[in-house]
Tab-separated table of C-alpha atoms and ligand atoms in Angstrom:
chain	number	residue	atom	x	y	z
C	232	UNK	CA	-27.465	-35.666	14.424
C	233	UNK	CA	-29.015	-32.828	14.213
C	234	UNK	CA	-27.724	-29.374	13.732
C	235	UNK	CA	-29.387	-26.065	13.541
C	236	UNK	CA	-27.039	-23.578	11.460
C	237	UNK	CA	-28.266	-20.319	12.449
C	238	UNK	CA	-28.137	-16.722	10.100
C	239	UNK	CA	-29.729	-13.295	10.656
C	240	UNK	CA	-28.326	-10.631	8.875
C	241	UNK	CA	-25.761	-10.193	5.739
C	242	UNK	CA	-22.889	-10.990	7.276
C	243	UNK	CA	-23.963	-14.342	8.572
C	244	UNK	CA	-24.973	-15.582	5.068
C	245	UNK	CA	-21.640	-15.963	3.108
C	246	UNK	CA	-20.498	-18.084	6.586
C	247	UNK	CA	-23.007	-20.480	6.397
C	248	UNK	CA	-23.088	-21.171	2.578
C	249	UNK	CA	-20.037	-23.294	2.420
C	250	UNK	CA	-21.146	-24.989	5.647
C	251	UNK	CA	-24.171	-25.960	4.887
C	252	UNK	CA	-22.737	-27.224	1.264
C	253	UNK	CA	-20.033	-29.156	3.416
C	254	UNK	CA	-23.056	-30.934	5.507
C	255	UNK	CA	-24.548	-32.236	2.845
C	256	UNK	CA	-21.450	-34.713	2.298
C	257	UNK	CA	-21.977	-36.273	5.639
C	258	UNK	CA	-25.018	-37.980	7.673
C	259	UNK	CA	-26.459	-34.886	9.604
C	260	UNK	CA	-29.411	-33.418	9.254
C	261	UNK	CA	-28.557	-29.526	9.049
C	262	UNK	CA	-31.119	-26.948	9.515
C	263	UNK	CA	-31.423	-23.365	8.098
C	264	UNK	CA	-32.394	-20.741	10.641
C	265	UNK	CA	-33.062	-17.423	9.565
C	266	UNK	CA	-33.804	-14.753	12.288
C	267	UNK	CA	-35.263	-12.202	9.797
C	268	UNK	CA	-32.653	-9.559	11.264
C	269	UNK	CA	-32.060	-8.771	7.701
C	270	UNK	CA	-35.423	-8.745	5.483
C	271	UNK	CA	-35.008	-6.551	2.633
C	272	UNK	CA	-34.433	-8.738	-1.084
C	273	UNK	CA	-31.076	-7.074	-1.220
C	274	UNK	CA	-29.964	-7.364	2.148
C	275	UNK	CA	-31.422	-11.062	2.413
C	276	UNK	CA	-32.795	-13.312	-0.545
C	277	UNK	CA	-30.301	-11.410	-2.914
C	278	UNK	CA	-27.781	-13.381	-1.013
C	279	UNK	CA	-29.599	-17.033	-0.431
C	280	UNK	CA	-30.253	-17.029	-4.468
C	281	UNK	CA	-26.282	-15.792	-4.600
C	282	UNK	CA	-24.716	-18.629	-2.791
C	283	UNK	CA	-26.929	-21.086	-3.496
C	284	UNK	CA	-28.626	-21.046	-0.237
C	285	UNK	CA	-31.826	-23.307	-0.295
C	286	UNK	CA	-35.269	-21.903	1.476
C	287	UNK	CA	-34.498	-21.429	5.295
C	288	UNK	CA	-36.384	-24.192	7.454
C	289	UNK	CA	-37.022	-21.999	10.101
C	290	UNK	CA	-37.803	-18.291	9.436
C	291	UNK	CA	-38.486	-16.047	12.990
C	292	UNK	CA	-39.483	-12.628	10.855
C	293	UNK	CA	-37.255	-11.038	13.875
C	294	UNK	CA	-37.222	-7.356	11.513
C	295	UNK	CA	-35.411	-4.549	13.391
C	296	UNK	CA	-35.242	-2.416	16.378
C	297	UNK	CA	-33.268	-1.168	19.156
C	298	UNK	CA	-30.869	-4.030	20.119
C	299	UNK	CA	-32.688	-4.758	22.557
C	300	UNK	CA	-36.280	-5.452	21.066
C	301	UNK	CA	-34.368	-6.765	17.637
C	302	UNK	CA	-32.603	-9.134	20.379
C	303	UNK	CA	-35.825	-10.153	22.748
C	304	UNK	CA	-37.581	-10.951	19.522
C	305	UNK	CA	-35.154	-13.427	18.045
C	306	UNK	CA	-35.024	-15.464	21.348
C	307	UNK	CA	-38.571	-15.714	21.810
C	308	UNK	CA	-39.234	-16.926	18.250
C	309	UNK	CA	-35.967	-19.131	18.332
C	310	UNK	CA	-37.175	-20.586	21.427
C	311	UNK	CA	-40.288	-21.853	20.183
C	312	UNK	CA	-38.811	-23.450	17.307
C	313	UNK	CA	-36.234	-25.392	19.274
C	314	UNK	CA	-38.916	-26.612	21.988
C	315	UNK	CA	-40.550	-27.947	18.905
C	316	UNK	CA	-37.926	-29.217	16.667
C	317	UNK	CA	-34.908	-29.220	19.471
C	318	UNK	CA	-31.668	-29.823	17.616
C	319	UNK	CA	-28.260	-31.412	18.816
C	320	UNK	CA	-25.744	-28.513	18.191
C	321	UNK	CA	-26.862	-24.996	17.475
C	322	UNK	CA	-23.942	-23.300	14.999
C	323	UNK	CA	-23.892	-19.622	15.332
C	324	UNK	CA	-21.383	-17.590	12.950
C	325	UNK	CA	-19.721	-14.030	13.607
C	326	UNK	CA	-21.198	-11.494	15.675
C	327	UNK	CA	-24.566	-9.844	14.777
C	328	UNK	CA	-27.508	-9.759	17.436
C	329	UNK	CA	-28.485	-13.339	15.689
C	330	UNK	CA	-25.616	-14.679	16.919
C	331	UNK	CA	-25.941	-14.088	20.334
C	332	UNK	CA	-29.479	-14.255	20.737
C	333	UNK	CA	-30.225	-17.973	19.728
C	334	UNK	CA	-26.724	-18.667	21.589
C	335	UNK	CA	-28.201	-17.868	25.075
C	336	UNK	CA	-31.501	-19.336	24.288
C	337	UNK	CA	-29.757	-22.870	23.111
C	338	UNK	CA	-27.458	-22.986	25.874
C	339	UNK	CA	-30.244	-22.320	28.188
C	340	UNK	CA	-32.325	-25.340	27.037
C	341	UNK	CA	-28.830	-26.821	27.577
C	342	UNK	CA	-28.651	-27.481	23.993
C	343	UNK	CA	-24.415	-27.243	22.413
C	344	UNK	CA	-23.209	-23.910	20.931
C	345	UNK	CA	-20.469	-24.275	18.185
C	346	UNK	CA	-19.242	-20.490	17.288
C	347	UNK	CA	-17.847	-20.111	14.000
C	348	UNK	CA	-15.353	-17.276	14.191
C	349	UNK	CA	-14.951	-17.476	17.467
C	350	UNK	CA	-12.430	-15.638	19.522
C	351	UNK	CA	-12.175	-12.300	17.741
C	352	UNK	CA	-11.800	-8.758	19.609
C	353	UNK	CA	-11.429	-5.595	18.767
C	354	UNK	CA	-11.502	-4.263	22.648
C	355	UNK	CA	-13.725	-1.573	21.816
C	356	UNK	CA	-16.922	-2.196	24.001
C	357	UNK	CA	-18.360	0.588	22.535
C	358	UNK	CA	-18.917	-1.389	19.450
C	359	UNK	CA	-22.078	-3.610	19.831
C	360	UNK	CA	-20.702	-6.805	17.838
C	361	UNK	CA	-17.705	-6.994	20.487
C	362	UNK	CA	-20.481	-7.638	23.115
C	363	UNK	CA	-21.915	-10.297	20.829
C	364	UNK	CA	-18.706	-12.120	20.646
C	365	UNK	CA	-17.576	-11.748	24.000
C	366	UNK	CA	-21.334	-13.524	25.493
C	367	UNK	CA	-21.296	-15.597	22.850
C	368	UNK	CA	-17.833	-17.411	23.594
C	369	UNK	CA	-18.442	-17.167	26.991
C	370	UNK	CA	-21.430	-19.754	26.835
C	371	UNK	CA	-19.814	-21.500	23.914
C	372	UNK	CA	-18.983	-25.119	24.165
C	373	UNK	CA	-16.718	-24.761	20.849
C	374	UNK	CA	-14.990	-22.468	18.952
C	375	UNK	CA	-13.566	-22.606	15.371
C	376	UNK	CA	-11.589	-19.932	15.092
C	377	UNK	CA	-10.017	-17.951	11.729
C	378	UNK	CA	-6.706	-16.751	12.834
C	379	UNK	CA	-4.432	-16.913	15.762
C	380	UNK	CA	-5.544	-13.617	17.871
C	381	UNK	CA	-8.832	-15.623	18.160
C	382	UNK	CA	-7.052	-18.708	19.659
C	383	UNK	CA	-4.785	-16.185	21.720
C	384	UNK	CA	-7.881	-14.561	22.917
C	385	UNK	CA	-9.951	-17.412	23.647
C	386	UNK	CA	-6.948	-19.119	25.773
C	387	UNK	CA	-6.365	-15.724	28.019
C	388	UNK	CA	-9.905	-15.655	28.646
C	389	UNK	CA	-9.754	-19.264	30.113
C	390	UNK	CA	-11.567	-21.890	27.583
C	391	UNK	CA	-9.834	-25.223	27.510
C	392	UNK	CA	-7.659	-25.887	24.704
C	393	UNK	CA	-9.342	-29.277	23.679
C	394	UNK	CA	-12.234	-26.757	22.578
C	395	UNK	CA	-10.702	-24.031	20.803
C	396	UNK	CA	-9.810	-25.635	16.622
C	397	UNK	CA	-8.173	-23.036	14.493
C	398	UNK	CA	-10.055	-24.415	11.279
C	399	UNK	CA	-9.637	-21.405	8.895
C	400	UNK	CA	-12.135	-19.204	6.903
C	401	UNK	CA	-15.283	-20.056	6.094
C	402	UNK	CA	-15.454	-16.789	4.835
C	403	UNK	CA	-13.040	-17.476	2.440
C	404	UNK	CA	-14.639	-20.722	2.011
C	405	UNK	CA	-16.856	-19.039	0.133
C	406	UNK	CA	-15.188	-16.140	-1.417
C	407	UNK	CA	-12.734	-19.089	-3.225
C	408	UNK	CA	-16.026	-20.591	-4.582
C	409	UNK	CA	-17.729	-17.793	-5.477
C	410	UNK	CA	-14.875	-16.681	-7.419
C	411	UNK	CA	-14.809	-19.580	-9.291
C	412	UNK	CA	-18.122	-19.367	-10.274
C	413	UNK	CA	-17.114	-16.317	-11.735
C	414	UNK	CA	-14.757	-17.504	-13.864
C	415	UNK	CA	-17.006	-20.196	-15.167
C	416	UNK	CA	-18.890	-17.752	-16.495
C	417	UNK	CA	-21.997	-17.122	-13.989
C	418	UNK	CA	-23.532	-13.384	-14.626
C	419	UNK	CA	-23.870	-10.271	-12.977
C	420	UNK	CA	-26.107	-7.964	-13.615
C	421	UNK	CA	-25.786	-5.463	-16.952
C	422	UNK	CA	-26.047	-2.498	-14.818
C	423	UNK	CA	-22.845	-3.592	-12.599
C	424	UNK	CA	-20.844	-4.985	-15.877
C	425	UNK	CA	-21.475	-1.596	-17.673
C	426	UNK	CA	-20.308	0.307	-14.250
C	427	UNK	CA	-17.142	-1.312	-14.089
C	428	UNK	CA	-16.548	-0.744	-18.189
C	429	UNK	CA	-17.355	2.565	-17.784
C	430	UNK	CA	-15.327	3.451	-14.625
C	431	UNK	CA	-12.236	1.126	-16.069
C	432	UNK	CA	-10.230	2.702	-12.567
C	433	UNK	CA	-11.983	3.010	-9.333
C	434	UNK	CA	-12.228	2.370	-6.023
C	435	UNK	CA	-15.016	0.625	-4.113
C	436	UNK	CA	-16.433	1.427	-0.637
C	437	UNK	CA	-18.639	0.130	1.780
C	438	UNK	CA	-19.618	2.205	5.519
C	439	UNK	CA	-22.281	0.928	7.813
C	440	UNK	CA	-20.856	1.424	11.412
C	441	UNK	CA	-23.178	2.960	13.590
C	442	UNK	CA	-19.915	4.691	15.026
C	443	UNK	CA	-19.145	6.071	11.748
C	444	UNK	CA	-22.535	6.655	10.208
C	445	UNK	CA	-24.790	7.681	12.838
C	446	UNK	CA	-23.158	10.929	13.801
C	447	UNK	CA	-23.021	13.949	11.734
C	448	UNK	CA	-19.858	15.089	12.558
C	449	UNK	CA	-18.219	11.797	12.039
C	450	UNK	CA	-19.897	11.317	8.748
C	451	UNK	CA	-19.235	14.505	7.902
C	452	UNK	CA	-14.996	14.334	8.363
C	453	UNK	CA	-15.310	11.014	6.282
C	454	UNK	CA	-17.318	12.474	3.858
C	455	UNK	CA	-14.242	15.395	3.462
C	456	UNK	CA	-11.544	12.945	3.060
C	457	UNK	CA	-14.081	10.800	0.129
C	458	UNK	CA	-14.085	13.861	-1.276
C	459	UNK	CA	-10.442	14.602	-2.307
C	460	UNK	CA	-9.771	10.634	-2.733
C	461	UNK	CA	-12.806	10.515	-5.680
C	462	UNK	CA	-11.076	13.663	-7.132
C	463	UNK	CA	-9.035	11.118	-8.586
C	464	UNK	CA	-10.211	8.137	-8.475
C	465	UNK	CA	-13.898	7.827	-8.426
C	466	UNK	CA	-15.409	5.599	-5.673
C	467	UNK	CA	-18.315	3.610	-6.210
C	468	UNK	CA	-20.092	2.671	-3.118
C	469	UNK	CA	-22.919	0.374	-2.814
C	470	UNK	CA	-24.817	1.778	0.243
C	471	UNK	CA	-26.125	0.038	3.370
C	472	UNK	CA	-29.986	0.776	4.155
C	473	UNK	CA	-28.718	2.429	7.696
C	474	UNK	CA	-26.165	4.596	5.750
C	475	UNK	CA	-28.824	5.783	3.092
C	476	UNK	CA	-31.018	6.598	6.292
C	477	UNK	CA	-28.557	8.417	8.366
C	478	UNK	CA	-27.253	10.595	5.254
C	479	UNK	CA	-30.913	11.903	4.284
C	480	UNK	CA	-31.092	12.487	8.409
C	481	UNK	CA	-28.353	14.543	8.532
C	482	UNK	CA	-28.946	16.193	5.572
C	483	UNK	CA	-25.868	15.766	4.255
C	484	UNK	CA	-24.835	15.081	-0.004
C	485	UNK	CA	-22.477	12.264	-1.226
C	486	UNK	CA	-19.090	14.030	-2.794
C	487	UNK	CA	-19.336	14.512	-6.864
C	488	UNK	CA	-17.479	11.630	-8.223
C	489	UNK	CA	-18.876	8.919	-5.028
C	490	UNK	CA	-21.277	7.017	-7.101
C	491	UNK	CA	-23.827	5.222	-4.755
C	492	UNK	CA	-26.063	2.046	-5.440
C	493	UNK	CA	-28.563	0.535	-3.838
C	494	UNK	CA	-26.919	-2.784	-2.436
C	495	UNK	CA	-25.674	-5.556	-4.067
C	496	UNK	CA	-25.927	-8.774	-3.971
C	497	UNK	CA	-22.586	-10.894	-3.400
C	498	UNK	CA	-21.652	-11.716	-6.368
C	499	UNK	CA	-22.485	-8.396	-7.942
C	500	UNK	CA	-20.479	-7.042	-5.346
C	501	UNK	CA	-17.225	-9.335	-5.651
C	502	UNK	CA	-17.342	-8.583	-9.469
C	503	UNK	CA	-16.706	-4.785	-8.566
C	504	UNK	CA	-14.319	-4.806	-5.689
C	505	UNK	CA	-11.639	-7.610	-6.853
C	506	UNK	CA	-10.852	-5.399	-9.858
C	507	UNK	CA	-10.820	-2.195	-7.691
C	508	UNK	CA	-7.569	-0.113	-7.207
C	509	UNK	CA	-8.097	-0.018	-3.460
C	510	UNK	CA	-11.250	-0.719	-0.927
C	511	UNK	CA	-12.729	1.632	1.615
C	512	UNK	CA	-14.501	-0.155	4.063
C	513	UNK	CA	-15.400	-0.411	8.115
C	514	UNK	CA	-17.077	-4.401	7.308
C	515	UNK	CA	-15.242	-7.001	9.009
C	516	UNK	CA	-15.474	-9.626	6.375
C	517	UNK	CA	-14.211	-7.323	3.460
C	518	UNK	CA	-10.834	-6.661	5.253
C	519	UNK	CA	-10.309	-10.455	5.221
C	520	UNK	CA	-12.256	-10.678	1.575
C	521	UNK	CA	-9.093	-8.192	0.109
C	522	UNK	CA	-6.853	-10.205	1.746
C	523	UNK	CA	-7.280	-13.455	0.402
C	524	UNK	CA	-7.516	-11.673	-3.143
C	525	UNK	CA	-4.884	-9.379	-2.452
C	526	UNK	CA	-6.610	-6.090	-2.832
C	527	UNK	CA	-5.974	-3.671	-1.109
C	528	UNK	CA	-7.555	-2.341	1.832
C	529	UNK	CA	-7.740	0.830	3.627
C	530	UNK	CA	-10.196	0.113	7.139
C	531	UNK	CA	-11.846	2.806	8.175
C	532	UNK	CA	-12.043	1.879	11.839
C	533	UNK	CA	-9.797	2.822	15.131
C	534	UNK	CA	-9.546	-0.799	15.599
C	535	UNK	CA	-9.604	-4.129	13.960
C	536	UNK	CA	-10.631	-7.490	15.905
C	537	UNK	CA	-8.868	-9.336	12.684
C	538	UNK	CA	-5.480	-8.794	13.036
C	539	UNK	CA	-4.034	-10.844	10.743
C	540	UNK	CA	-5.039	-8.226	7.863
C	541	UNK	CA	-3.168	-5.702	8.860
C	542	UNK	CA	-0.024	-8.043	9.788
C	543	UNK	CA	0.027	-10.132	6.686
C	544	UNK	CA	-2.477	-9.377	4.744
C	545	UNK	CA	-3.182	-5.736	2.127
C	546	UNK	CA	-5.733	-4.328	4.819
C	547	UNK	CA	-4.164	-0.508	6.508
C	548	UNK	CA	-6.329	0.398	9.488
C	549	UNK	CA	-6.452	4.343	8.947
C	550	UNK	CA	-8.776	5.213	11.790
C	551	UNK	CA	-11.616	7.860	11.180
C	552	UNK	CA	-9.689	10.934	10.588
C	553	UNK	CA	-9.361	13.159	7.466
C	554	UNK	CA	-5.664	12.719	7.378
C	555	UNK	CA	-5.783	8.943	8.429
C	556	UNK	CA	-7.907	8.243	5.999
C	557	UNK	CA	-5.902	10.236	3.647
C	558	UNK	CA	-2.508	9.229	4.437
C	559	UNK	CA	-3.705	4.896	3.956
C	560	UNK	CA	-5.056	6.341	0.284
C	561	UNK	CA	-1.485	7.919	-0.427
C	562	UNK	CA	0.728	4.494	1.426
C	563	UNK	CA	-2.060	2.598	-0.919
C	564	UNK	CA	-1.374	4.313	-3.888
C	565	UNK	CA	2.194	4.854	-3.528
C	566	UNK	CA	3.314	1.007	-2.825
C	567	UNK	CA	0.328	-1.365	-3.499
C	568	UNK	CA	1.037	-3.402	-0.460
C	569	UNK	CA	1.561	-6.778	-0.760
C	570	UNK	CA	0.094	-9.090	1.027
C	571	UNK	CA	0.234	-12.543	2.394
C	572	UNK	CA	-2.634	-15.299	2.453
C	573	UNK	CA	-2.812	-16.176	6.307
C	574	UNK	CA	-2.984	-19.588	7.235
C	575	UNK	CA	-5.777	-22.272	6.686
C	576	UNK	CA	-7.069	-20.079	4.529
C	577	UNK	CA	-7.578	-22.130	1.575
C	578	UNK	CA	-11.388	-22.737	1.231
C	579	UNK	CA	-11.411	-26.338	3.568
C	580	UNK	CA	-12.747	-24.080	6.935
C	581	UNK	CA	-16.308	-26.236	6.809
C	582	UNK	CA	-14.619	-29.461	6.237
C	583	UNK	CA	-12.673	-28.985	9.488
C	584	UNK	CA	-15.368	-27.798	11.087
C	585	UNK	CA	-17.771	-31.274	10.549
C	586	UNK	CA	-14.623	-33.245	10.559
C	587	UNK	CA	-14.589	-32.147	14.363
C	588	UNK	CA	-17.930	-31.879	14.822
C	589	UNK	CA	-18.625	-35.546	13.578
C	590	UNK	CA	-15.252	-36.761	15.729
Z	160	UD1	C1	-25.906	-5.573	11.379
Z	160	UD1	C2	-24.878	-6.109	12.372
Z	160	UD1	C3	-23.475	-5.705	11.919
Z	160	UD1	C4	-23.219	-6.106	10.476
Z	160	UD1	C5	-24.318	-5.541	9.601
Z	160	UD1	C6	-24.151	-5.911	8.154
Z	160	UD1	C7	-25.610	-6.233	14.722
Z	160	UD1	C8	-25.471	-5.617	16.041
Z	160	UD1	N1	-25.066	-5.537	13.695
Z	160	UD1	O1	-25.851	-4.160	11.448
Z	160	UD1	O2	-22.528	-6.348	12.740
Z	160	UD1	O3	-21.959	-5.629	10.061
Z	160	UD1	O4	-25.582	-6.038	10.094
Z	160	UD1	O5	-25.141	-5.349	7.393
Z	160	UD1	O6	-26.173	-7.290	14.596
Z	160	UD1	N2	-32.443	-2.206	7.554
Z	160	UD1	C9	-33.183	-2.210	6.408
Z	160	UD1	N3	-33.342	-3.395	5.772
Z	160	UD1	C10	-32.824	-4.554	6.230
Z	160	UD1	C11	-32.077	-4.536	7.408
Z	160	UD1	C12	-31.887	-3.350	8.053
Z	160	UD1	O7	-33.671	-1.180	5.956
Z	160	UD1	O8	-33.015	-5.595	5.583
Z	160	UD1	C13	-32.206	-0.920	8.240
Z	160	UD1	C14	-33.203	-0.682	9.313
Z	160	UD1	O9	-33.522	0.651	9.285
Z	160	UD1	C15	-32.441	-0.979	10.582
Z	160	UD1	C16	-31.014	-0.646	10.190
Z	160	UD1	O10	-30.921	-0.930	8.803
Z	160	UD1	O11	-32.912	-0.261	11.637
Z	160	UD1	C17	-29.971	-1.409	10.936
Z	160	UD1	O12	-30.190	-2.817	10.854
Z	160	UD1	P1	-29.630	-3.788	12.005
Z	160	UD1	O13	-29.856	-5.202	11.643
Z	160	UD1	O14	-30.175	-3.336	13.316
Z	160	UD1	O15	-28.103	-3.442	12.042
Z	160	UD1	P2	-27.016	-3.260	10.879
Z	160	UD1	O16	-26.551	-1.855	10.893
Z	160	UD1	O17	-27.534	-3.810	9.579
């Protein structure tokens, strides 16, 4: 059998790491994909050297663009590559433009879609990922999902039960393993070891919404609240190529005590934030991250498509306002919540996932 595993941008490449290191334990012949969404080394081969990722098989150099270009020119490189070398299952993960771009173009060469973390919604159709999730499960033809909302979702929305497999977290999957290899001793870099000696108490933050970051005025009013928070607790924030680029646009300056990075690879990255005294973020993956580790979390979103966070887990969803973002800092600070691991996840999310598969 053979499986194409597909991966675009930095989100997608923590999701397929533990998958493809699951495939290896069974007869299938799995097959790296890599869009080229993400190109730069820190967005992209920081990570594959991270997790252990080997050389993709296929790489379609997709680069960016409007969504629309970025979009056309992953499906007309993916297409190619499957006419030639036409796999048995495509596996798409999350919700970038990757994920549904090579969906539509396997599905119409009538090839199977399996979506990994399937069934997620945040209702906001303003965002572009919910649009990715929403076509994407709609030509699925199976869905592993990562917490119940995503089964709830799926069911309301009409896909047949015998298709929808709450497996867990690959995510988490990986986070488990990566965390081990941390504790065996595996390195980060000098710069990032003498950070966190030097800062001893911080907090870490990550922003990259294009809801958040590409307006001034939005940036701005986060920007006000980073400031007081850093006053006393200093913030270090490694920053997303699209951030960096909307900031010197706007011409606007980081507060004093923010203390920004160019990106970091995953590991470098996990070494900072599970010691943090709380995370900032508007990623997807780190609200689940902090909950596994018990971190906590303060979302700075209107809305959350993963739940299960907020009910059980350390993530507070404090909108985009001044005070919201304020008021999660003080709840965070004032009673560390304490949070719950949801279930399934327990780093054995890719050996469901071939274990149905291969049934
Ligand atoms: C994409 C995903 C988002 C995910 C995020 C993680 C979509 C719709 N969005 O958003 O869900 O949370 O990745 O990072 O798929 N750029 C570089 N170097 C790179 C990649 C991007 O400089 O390696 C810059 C480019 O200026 C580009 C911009 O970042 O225009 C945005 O990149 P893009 O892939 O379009 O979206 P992200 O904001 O990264």
């Amino acid at each position: 059998m053979k499986v194409f595993l597909i991966a675009g941008a930095r989100p997608n490449f923590m999701k397929i790491a533990p998958i493809y290191r699951e495939s290896r334990k069974h007869d299938v012949d799995c097959k790296i994909v890599h869009t080229g969404q993400h190109y730069d080394y820190e967005m992209s081969q920081a990570f594959f050297d991270d997790l252990e990722i080997p050389e993709p098989d296929h790489f379609l150099d997709a680069g960016s663009g409007s969504h629309a270009v970025q979009t056309a020119r992953i499906m007309t490189a993916f297409e190619k590559v499957c006419e030639k070398d036409r796999p048995d299952l495509v596996m798409v993960v999350g919700d970038v433009n990757s994920t549904l771009a090579c969906s539509i173009v396997a599905k119409k060469l009538w090839i199977d879609v399996a979506h990994v973390e399937a069934g997620l919604r945040s209702h906001d159709m303003k965002m572009p990922e919910e649009i990715n999730r929403m076509v994407t499960d709609s030509i699925s033809d199976l869905f592993f999902v990562t917490e119940q909302s995503g089964v709830d979702n799926l069911l309301k929305e009409g896909k047949p039960r015998d298709r929808i497999h709450f497996v867990g977290h690959v995510m988490i999957d990986n986070l488990f393993y990566q965390v081990n290899r941390l504790e065996q001793g595996m390195k980060v870099q000098p710069a990032v070891q003498e950070l966190k000696q030097k800062y001893g108490e911080y907090g870490f933050m990550t922003l990259h919404r294009p809801s958040n970051v590409d307006s001034r005025e939005n940036l701005m009013t986060i920007f006000e609240a980073l400031e007081e928070i850093s006053r006393e607790l200093p913030l270090i924030f490694p920053m997303h190529p699209r951030t960096k680029k909307m900031i010197e646009r706007h011409g606007l300056e980081l507060p004093e005590n923010v203390v920004a990075l160019d990106p970091l690879g995953f590991r470098d990255a996990l070494y900072l934030w599970k010691d943090a005294v709380v995370v900032l973020t508007d990623s997807g993956g780190l609200q689940e991250e902090t909950t596994a580790l018990g971190v906590p979390c303060i979302t700075i979103r209107e809305n959350t498509e993963r739940p299960i966070t907020v009910e059980l887990g350390t993530n507070i969803l404090a909108g985009c306002s001044r005070k919201g973002i304020l008021d999660a800092y003080g709840a965070q600070r004032s009673c560390r919540t304490e949070g719950r691991i949801p279930p399934k996840w327990d780093g054995r999310a890719s050996e469901r996932i071939w274990q149905t598969i291969l049934k």
